Coordinates of C-alpha atoms in Angstrom, one line a residue:
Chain U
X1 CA -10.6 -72.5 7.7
X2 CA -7.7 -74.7 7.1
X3 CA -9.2 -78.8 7.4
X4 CA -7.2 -80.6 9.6
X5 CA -7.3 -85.2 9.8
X6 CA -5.4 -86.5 12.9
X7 CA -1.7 -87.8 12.1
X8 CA 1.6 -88.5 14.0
X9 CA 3.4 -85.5 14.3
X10 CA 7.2 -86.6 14.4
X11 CA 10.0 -84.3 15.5
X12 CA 10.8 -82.7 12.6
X13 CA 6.9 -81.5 12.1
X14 CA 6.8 -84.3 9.3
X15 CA 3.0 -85.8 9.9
X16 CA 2.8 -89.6 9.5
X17 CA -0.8 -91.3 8.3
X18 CA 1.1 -95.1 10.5
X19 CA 3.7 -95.4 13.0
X20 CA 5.8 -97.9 11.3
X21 CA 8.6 -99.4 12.4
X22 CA 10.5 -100.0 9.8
X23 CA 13.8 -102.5 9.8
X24 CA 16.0 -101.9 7.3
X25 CA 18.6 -104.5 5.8
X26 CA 22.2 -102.4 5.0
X27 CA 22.6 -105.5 2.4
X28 CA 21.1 -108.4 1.0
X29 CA 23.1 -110.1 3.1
X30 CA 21.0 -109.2 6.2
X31 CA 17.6 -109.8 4.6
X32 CA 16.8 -113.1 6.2
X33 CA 18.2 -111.7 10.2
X34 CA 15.7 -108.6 9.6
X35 CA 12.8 -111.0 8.1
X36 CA 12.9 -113.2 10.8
X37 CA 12.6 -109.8 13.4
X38 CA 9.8 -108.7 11.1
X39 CA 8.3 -112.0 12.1
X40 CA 8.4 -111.9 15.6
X41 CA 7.5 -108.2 16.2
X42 CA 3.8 -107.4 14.7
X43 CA 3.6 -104.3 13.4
X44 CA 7.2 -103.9 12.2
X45 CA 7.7 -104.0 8.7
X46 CA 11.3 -105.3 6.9
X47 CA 12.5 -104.4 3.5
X48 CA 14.6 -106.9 1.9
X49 CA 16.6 -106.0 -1.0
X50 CA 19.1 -107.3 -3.9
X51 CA 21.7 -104.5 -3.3
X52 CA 24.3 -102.9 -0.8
X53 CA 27.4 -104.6 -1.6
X54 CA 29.7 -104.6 -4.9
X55 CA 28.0 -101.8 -5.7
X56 CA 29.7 -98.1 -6.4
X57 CA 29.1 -94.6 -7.9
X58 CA 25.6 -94.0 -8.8
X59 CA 24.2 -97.1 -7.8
X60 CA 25.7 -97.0 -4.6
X61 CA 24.5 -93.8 -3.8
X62 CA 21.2 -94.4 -4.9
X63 CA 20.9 -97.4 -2.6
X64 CA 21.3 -95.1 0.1
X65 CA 19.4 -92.6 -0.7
X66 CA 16.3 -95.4 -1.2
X67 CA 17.1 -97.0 2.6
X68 CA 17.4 -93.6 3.8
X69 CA 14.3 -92.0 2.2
X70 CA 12.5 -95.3 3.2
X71 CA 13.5 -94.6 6.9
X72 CA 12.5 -90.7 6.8
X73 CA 9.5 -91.7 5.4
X74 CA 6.7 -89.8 7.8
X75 CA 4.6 -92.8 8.3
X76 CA 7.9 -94.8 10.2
X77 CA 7.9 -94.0 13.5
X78 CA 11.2 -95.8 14.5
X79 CA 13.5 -97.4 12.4
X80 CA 16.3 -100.2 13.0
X81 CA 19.3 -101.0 10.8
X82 CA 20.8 -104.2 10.1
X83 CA 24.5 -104.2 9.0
X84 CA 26.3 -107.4 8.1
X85 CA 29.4 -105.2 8.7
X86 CA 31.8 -105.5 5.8
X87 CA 29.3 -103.9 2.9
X88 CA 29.4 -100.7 1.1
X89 CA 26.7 -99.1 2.4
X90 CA 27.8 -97.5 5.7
X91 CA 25.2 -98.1 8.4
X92 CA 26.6 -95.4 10.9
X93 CA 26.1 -92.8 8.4
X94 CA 22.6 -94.4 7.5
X95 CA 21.6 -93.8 11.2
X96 CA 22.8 -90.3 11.4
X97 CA 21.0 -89.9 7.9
X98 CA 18.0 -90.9 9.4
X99 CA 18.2 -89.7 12.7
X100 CA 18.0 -85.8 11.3
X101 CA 14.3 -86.2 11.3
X102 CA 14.4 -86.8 14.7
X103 CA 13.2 -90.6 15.2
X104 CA 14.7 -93.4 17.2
X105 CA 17.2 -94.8 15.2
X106 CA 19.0 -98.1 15.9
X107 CA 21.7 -100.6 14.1
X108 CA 23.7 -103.3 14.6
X109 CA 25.6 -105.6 12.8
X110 CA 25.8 -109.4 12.1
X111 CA 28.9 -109.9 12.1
X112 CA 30.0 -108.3 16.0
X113 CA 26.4 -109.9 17.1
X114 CA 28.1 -113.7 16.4
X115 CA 26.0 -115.0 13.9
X116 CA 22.2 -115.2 12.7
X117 CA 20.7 -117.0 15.8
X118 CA 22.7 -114.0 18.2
X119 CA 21.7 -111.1 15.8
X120 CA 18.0 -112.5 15.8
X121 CA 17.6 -112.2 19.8
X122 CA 19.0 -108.9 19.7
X123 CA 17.2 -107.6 17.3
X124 CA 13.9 -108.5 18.7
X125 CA 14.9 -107.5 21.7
X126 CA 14.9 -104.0 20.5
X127 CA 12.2 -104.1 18.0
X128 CA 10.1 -104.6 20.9
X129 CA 11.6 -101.8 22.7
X130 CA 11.0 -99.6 20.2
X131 CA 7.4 -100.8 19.5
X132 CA 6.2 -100.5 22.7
X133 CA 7.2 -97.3 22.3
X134 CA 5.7 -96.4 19.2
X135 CA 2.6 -97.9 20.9
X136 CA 2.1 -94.9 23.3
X137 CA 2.3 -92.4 20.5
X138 CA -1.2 -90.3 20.2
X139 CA -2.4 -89.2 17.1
X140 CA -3.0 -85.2 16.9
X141 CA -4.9 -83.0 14.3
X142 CA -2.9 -82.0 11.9
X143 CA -3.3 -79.9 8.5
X144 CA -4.7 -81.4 5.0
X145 CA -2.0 -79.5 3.5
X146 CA 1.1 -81.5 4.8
X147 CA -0.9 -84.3 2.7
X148 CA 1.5 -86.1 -0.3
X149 CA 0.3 -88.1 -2.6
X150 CA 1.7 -90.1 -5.2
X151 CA -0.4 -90.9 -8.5
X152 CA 0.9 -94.0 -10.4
X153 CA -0.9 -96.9 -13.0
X154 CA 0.0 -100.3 -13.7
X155 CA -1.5 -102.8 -15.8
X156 CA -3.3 -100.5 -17.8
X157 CA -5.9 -101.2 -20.2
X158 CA -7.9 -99.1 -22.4
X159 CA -10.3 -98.4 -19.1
X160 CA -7.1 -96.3 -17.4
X161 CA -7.1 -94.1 -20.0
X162 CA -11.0 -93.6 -20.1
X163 CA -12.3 -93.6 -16.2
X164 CA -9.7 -94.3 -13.2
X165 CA -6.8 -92.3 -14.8
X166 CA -8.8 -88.8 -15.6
X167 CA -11.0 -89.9 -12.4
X168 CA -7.9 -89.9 -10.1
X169 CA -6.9 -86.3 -12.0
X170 CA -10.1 -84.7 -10.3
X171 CA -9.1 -85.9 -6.8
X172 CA -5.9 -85.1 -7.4
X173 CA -6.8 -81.5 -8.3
X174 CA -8.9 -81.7 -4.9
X175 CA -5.7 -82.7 -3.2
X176 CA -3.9 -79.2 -4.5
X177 CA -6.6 -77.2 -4.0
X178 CA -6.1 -77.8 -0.3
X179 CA -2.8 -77.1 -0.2
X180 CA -1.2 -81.0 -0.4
X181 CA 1.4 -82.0 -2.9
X182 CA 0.9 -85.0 -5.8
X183 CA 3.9 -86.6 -7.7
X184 CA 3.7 -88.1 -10.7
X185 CA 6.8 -90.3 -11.9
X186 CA 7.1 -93.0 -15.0
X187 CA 9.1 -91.3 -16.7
X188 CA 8.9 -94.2 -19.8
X189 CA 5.0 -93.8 -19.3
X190 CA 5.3 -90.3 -20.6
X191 CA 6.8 -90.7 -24.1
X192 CA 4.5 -89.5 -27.2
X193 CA 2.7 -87.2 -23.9
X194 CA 5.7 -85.3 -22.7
X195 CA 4.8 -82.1 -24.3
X196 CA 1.5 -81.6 -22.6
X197 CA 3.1 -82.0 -19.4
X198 CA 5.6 -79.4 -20.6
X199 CA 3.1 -76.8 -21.3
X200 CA 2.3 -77.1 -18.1
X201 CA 5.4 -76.4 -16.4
X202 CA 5.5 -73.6 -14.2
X203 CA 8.6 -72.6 -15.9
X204 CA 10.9 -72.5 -19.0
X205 CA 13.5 -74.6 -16.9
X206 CA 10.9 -76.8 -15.6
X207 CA 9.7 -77.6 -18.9
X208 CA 13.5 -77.9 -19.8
X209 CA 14.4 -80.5 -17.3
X210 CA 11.5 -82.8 -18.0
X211 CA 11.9 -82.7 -21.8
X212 CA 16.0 -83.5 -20.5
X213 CA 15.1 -86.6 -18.2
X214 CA 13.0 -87.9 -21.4
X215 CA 15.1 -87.4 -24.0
X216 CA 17.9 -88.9 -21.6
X217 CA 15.8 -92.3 -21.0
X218 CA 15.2 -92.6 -24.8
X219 CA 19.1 -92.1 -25.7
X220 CA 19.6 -95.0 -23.1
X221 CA 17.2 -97.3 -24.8
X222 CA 18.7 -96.9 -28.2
X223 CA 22.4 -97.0 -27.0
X224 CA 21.2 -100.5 -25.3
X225 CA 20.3 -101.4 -29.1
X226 CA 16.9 -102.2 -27.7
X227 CA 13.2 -101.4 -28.7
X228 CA 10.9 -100.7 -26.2
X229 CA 7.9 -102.4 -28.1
X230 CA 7.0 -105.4 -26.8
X231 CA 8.2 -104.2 -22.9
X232 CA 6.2 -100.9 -23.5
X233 CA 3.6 -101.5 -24.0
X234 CA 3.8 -104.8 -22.3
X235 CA 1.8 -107.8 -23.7
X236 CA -0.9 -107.4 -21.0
X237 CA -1.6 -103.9 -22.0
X238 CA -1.7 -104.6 -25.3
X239 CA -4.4 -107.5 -24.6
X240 CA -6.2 -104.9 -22.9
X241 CA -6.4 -102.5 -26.4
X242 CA -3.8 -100.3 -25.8
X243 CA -1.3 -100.6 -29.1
X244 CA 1.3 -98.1 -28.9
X245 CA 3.8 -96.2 -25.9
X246 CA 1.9 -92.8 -27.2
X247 CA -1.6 -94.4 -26.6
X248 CA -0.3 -95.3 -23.3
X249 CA 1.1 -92.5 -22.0
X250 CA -1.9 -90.2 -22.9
X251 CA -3.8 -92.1 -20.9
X252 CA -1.0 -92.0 -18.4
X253 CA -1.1 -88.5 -17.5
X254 CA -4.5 -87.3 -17.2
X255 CA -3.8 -89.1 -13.6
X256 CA -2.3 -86.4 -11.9
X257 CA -5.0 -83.4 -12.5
X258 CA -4.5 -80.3 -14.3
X259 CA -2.3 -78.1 -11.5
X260 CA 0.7 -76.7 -12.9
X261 CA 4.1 -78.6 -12.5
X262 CA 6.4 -77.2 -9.8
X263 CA 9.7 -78.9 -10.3
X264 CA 10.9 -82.4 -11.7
X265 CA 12.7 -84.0 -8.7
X266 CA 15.3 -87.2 -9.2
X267 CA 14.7 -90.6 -7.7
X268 CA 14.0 -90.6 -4.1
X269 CA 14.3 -87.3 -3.6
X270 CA 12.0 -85.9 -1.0
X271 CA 8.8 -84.6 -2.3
X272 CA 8.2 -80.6 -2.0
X273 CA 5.2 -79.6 0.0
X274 CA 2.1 -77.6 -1.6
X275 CA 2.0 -78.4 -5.6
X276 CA 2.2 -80.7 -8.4
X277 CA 5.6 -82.2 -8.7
X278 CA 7.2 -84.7 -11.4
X279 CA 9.5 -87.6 -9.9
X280 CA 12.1 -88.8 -12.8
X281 CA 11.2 -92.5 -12.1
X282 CA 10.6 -95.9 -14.1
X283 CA 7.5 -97.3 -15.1
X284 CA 8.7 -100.5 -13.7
X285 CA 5.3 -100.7 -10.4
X286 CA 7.8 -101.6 -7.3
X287 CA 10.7 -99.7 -8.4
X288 CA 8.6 -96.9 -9.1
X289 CA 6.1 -96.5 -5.7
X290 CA 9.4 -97.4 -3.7
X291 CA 11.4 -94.0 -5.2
X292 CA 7.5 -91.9 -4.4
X293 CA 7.7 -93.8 -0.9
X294 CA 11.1 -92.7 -0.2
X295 CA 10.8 -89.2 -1.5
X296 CA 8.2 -89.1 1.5
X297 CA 4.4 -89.7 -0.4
X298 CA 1.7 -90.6 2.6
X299 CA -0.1 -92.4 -0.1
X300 CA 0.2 -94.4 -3.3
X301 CA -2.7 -94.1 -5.8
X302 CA -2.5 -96.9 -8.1
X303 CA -4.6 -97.2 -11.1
X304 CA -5.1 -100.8 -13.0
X305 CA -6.8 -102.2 -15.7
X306 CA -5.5 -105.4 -16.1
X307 CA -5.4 -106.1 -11.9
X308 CA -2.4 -106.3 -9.8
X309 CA -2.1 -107.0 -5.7
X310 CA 1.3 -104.3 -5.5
X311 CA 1.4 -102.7 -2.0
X312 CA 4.3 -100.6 -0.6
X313 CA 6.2 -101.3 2.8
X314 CA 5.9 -98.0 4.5
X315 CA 2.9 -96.4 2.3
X316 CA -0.6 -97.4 2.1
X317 CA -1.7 -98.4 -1.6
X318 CA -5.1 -97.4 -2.6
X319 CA -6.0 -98.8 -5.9
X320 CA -8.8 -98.1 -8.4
X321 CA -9.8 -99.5 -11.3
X322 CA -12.5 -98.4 -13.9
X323 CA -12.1 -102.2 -15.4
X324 CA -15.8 -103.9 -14.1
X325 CA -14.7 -107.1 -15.3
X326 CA -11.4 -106.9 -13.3
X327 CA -12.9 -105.6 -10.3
X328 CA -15.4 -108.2 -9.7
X329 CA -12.0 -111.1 -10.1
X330 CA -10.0 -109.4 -8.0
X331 CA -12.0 -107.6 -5.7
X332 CA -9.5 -108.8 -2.6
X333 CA -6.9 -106.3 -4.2
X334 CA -9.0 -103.0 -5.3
X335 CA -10.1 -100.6 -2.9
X336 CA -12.3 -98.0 -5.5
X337 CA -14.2 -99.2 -8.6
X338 CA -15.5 -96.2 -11.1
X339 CA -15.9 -98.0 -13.7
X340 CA -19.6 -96.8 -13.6
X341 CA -18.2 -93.6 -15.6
X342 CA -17.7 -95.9 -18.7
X343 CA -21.6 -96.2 -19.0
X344 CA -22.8 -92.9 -17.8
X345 CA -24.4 -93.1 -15.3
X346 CA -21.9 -91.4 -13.1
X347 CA -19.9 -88.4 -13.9
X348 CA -16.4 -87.8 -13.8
X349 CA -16.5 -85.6 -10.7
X350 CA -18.8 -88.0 -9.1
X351 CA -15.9 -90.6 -9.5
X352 CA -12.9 -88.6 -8.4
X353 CA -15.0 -87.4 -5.1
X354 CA -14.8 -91.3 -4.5
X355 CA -11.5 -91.5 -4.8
X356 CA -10.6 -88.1 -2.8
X357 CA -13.1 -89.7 -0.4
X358 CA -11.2 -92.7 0.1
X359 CA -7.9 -90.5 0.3
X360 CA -9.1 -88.9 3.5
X361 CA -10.3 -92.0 5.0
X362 CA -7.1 -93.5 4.3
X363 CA -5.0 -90.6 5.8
X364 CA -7.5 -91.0 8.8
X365 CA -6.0 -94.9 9.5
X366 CA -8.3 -97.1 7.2
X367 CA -6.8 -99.5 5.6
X368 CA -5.7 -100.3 2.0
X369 CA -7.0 -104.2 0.6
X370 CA -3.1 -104.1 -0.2
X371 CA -2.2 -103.6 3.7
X372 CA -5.1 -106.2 5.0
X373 CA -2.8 -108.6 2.9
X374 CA 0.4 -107.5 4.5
X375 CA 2.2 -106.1 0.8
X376 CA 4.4 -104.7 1.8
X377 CA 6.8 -104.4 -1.7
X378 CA 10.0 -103.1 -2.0
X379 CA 12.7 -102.8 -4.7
X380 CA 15.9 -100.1 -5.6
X381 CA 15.8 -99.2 -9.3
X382 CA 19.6 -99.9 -10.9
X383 CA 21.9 -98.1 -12.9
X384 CA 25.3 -99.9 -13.6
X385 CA 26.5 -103.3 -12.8
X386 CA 27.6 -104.7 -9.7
X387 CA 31.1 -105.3 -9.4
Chain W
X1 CA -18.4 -86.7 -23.4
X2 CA -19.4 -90.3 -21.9
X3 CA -23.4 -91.5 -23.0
X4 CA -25.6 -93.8 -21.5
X5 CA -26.9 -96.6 -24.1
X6 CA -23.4 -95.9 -26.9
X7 CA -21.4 -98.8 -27.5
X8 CA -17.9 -96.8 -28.1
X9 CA -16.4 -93.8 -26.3
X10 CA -15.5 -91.1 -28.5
X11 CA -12.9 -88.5 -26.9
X12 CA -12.3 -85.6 -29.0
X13 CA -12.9 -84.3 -32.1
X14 CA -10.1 -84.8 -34.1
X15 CA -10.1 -89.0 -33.2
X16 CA -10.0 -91.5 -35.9
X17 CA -10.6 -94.0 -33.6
X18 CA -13.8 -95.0 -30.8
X19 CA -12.9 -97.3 -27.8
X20 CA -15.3 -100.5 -27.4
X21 CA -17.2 -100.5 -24.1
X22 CA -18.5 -104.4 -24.4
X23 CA -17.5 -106.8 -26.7
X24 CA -18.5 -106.3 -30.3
X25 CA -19.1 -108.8 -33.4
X26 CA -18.0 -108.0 -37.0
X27 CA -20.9 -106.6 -39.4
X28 CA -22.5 -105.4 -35.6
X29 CA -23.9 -101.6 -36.4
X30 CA -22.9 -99.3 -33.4
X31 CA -23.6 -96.5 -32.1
X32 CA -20.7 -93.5 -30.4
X33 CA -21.7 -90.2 -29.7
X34 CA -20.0 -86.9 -30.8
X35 CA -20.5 -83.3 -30.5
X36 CA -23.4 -83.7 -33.6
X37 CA -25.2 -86.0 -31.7
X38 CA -25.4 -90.0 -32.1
X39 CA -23.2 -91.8 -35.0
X40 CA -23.4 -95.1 -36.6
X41 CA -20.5 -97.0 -37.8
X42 CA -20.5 -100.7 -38.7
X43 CA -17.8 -103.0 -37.7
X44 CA -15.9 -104.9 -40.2
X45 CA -14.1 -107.2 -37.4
X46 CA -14.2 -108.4 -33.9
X47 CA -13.7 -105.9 -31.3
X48 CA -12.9 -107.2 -27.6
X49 CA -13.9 -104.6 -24.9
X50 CA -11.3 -101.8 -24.5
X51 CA -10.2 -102.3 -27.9
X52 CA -10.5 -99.2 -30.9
X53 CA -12.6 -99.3 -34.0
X54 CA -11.8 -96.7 -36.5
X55 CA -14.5 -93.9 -37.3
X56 CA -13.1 -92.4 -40.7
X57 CA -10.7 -93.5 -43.0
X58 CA -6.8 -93.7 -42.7
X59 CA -4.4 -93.6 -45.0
X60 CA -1.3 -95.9 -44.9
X61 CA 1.7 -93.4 -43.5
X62 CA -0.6 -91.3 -41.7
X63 CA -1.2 -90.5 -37.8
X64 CA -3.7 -92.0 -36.1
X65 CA -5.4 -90.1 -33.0
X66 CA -7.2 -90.6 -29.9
X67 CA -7.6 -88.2 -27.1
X68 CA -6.9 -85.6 -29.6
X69 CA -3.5 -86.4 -30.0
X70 CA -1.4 -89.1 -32.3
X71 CA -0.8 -92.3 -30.9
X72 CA 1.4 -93.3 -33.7
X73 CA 0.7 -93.9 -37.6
X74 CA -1.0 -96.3 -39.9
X75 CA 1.4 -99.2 -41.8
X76 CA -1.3 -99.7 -43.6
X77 CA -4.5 -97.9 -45.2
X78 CA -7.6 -98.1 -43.0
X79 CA -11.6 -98.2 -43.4
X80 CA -13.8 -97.0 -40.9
X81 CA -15.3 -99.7 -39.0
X82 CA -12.0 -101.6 -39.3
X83 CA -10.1 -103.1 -35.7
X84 CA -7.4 -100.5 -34.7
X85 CA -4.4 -102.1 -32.9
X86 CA -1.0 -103.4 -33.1
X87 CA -1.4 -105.5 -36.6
X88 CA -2.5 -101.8 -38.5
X89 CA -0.6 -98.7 -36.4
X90 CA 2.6 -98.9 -34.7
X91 CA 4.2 -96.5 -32.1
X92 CA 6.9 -94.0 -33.3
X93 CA 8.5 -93.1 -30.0
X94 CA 10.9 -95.2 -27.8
X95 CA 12.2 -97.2 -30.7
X96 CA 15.6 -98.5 -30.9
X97 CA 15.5 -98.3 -34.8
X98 CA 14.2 -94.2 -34.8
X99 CA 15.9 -91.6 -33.8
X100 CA 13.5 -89.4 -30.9
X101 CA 11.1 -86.4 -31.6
X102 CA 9.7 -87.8 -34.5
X103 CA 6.1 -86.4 -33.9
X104 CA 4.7 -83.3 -33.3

């Protein structure tokens, strides 16, 4: 029989793990107006952002692709725009972007509001509106298998490659075997390992496409003239034993299981159901689980060795850590120590049934350390230069 | 594959190269286990936790693995018990001054 957790099932039969509502500045230039909401409305969540004006071609695309993926997200219940009114991101077509999924979708702008203080009272106004709202919505059961999950490390240290990363592999193998999806993304964290995920393609194409997206980010670091040594692996990684990209991305990988891969999918784009599935992504952390966020993950596992407080605005951020040391320092940011694997006195499976453990608990409402904090991190990975 | 009581994690068989579980003094004798059972290698430097100590010889040129697989190549030659990291192997892959698909 199919197992079942209890979610919000949204219009589109998307299931959401939170009821967010999420406020969404068109453009930096509406940040502090949608803050200041955020503020005033608990439970509503902004995300401020560098972009949405000057911008064109790719990277103005991608911008709205991130604030519309953000918005579709299933765990936001109900979302509100914030225009200034004269930027390039269009926040009519945002709405209507949005509103396929079926949610309640507002916007305004700044500008026809009169001003900050004007925009701020309005805005509230229907935050509240649409949080009461969101308040009366009843969670139903619904199937493991709508599950996403998206599999990411950050400040790593030798201990990633040894204990959380191949740890999170077995839950994330527990995760397939009911039917869910995983993405895996850092695309500069697979260099030197890119041909064991290639064996593992479901197809020749698949394999194809992620040797393309690899080969592509390596011709873009040598046409910048630039060495990825010294960024990759960064200085805290190397402090932490790792000494070379290939090192690094071998113990990168063993993170997402051993399922075969499905599809590579770009940027933001949503996140097929049922399957292993390859995100083309930066290793950069915020850039990264922001693209896995908007291409619809539930959840963000985050590995660390070295330590690190990231969270995500819409998506809860469970992070493990097979680092002892690190734990015990920064126990107010992990949520799953295994790194009782490193002396043997726990097994590998053991450790990943932790972590799956901690997966379901979280898709039942628990909280993340990183949403008891209020991270709520959000940035647009860029491609050209702003005009 | 991981021991109780070893003082390095040995991955796979084809390694050069063990990973320190707790801090490790030079001239310290230490034990790793492999698919023959418990080894001994002694240390000819400090090894902080996390870091690798080599289990065979290397030449200079050569490719040094872990997990089985290369994680780049010696620029110099080294002895078994020797510190593994960033002053003795370098990466070959997302370098501005090589071209890709150097390795394997």
């Amino acid at each position: 029989m199919e197992r079942t957790f209890m979610g919000y099932e949204r219009p589109n039969g998307d299931i959401g793990i939170r009821n967010h509502l999420l406020i969404i500045p068109t453009v930096i230039c509406s940040n502090q107006v949608s803050s200041r909401i955020m503020q005033m409305v608990p439970g509503a969540v902004a995300i401020p952002h560098q972009h949405g004006c000057s911008q064109i071609g790719a990277d103005k695309d991608r911008t709205f692709e991130m604030l519309a993926g953000t918005g579709k997200n299933p765990n936001v219940g109900a979302v509100m725009i914030i225009s200034l009114g004269c930027e390039v991101v269009d926040p009519v077509a945002l709405s209507e972007e949005i509103r396929k999924t079926g949610k309640p979708v507002e916007f305004f702008d700044i500008q026809s509001a009169g001003g900050s203080v004007k925009a701020i009272s309005y805005g509230a106004e229907v935050a509240k509106r649409l949080m009461a709202d969101l308040q009366k919505q009843e969670k139903v059961p619904v199937p493991l298998s709508k599950l996403k999950v998206a599999v990411k490390c950050g400040g790593s240290d030798a201990t990633s490659g040894l204990a959380s990363n191949p740890a999170l592999g077995v839950a994330a193998d527990s995760l397939i075997g009911e039917g869910g999806s995983i993405v895996i993304g850092e695309t500069t964290e697979i260099i030197g390992a890119e041909h064991l995920l290639a064996e593992r393609c479901a197809t020749p194409e698949i394999s194809d496409k992620l040797y393309y997206i690899v080969d592509r980010f390596e011709k873009e670091v040598e046409r910048m003239g630039a060495d990825m040594r010294g960024g990759n692996p960064s200085p805290g990684n190397i402090a932490g034993g790792l000494s070379t990209i290939e090192e690094k991305s071998l113990g990168c990988i063993s993170k997402c299981g051993t399922a075969p891969i499905q599809g590579v999918i770009e940027y933001a784009e949503r996140i097929p159901e049922h399957g292993l599935y390859f995100m083309d992504s930066p290793g950069n952390d915020i850039e990264c689980v922001s693209g896995m966020a908007a291409g619809g993950a539930h959840i963000v596992c985050f590995t660390t060795g070295r330590g690190t407080p990231t969270g995500a605005a819409v998506v809860p951020v469970i992070k493990i850590t097979g680092n002892q040391m690190m734990f015990r320092r920064m126990e107010d940011n992990m949520d799953v120590d295994v790194s009782d694997m490193l002396d043997g006195s726990v097994s590998l499976e053991h450790a990943g049934g932790r972590i799956w453990q901690e997966i379901l608990d979280v898709a039942e409402g628990k909280w993340t350390k990183a949403e008891v904090l209020g991270h709520t991190e959000f940035s647009i990975n860029r491609i050209g230069p702003s005009l | 594959m991981i021991t109780t009581g070893a003082d390095a994690l040995y991955m796979n068989e084809r390694d050069h190269v063990v990973t320190a579980l707790r801090e490790i003094g030079a001239g310290e004798t230490i034990k790793y286990r492999n698919a023959a059972g418990l080894q001994e290698v002694t240390t000819l430097n400090d090894i902080p936790f996390g870091h690798k100590i080599a289990i065979a010889e290397v030449d200079g040129g050569a490719d040094v693995r872990k997990y089985g697989e290369v994680i780049g190549r010696a620029v110099e030659p080294i002895a078994a018990g020797q510190h593994v990291h960033v002053h003795n192997i370098e990466g070959i892959r997302g370098r501005g001054d090589l071209g890709t698909k150097e390795t394997e």
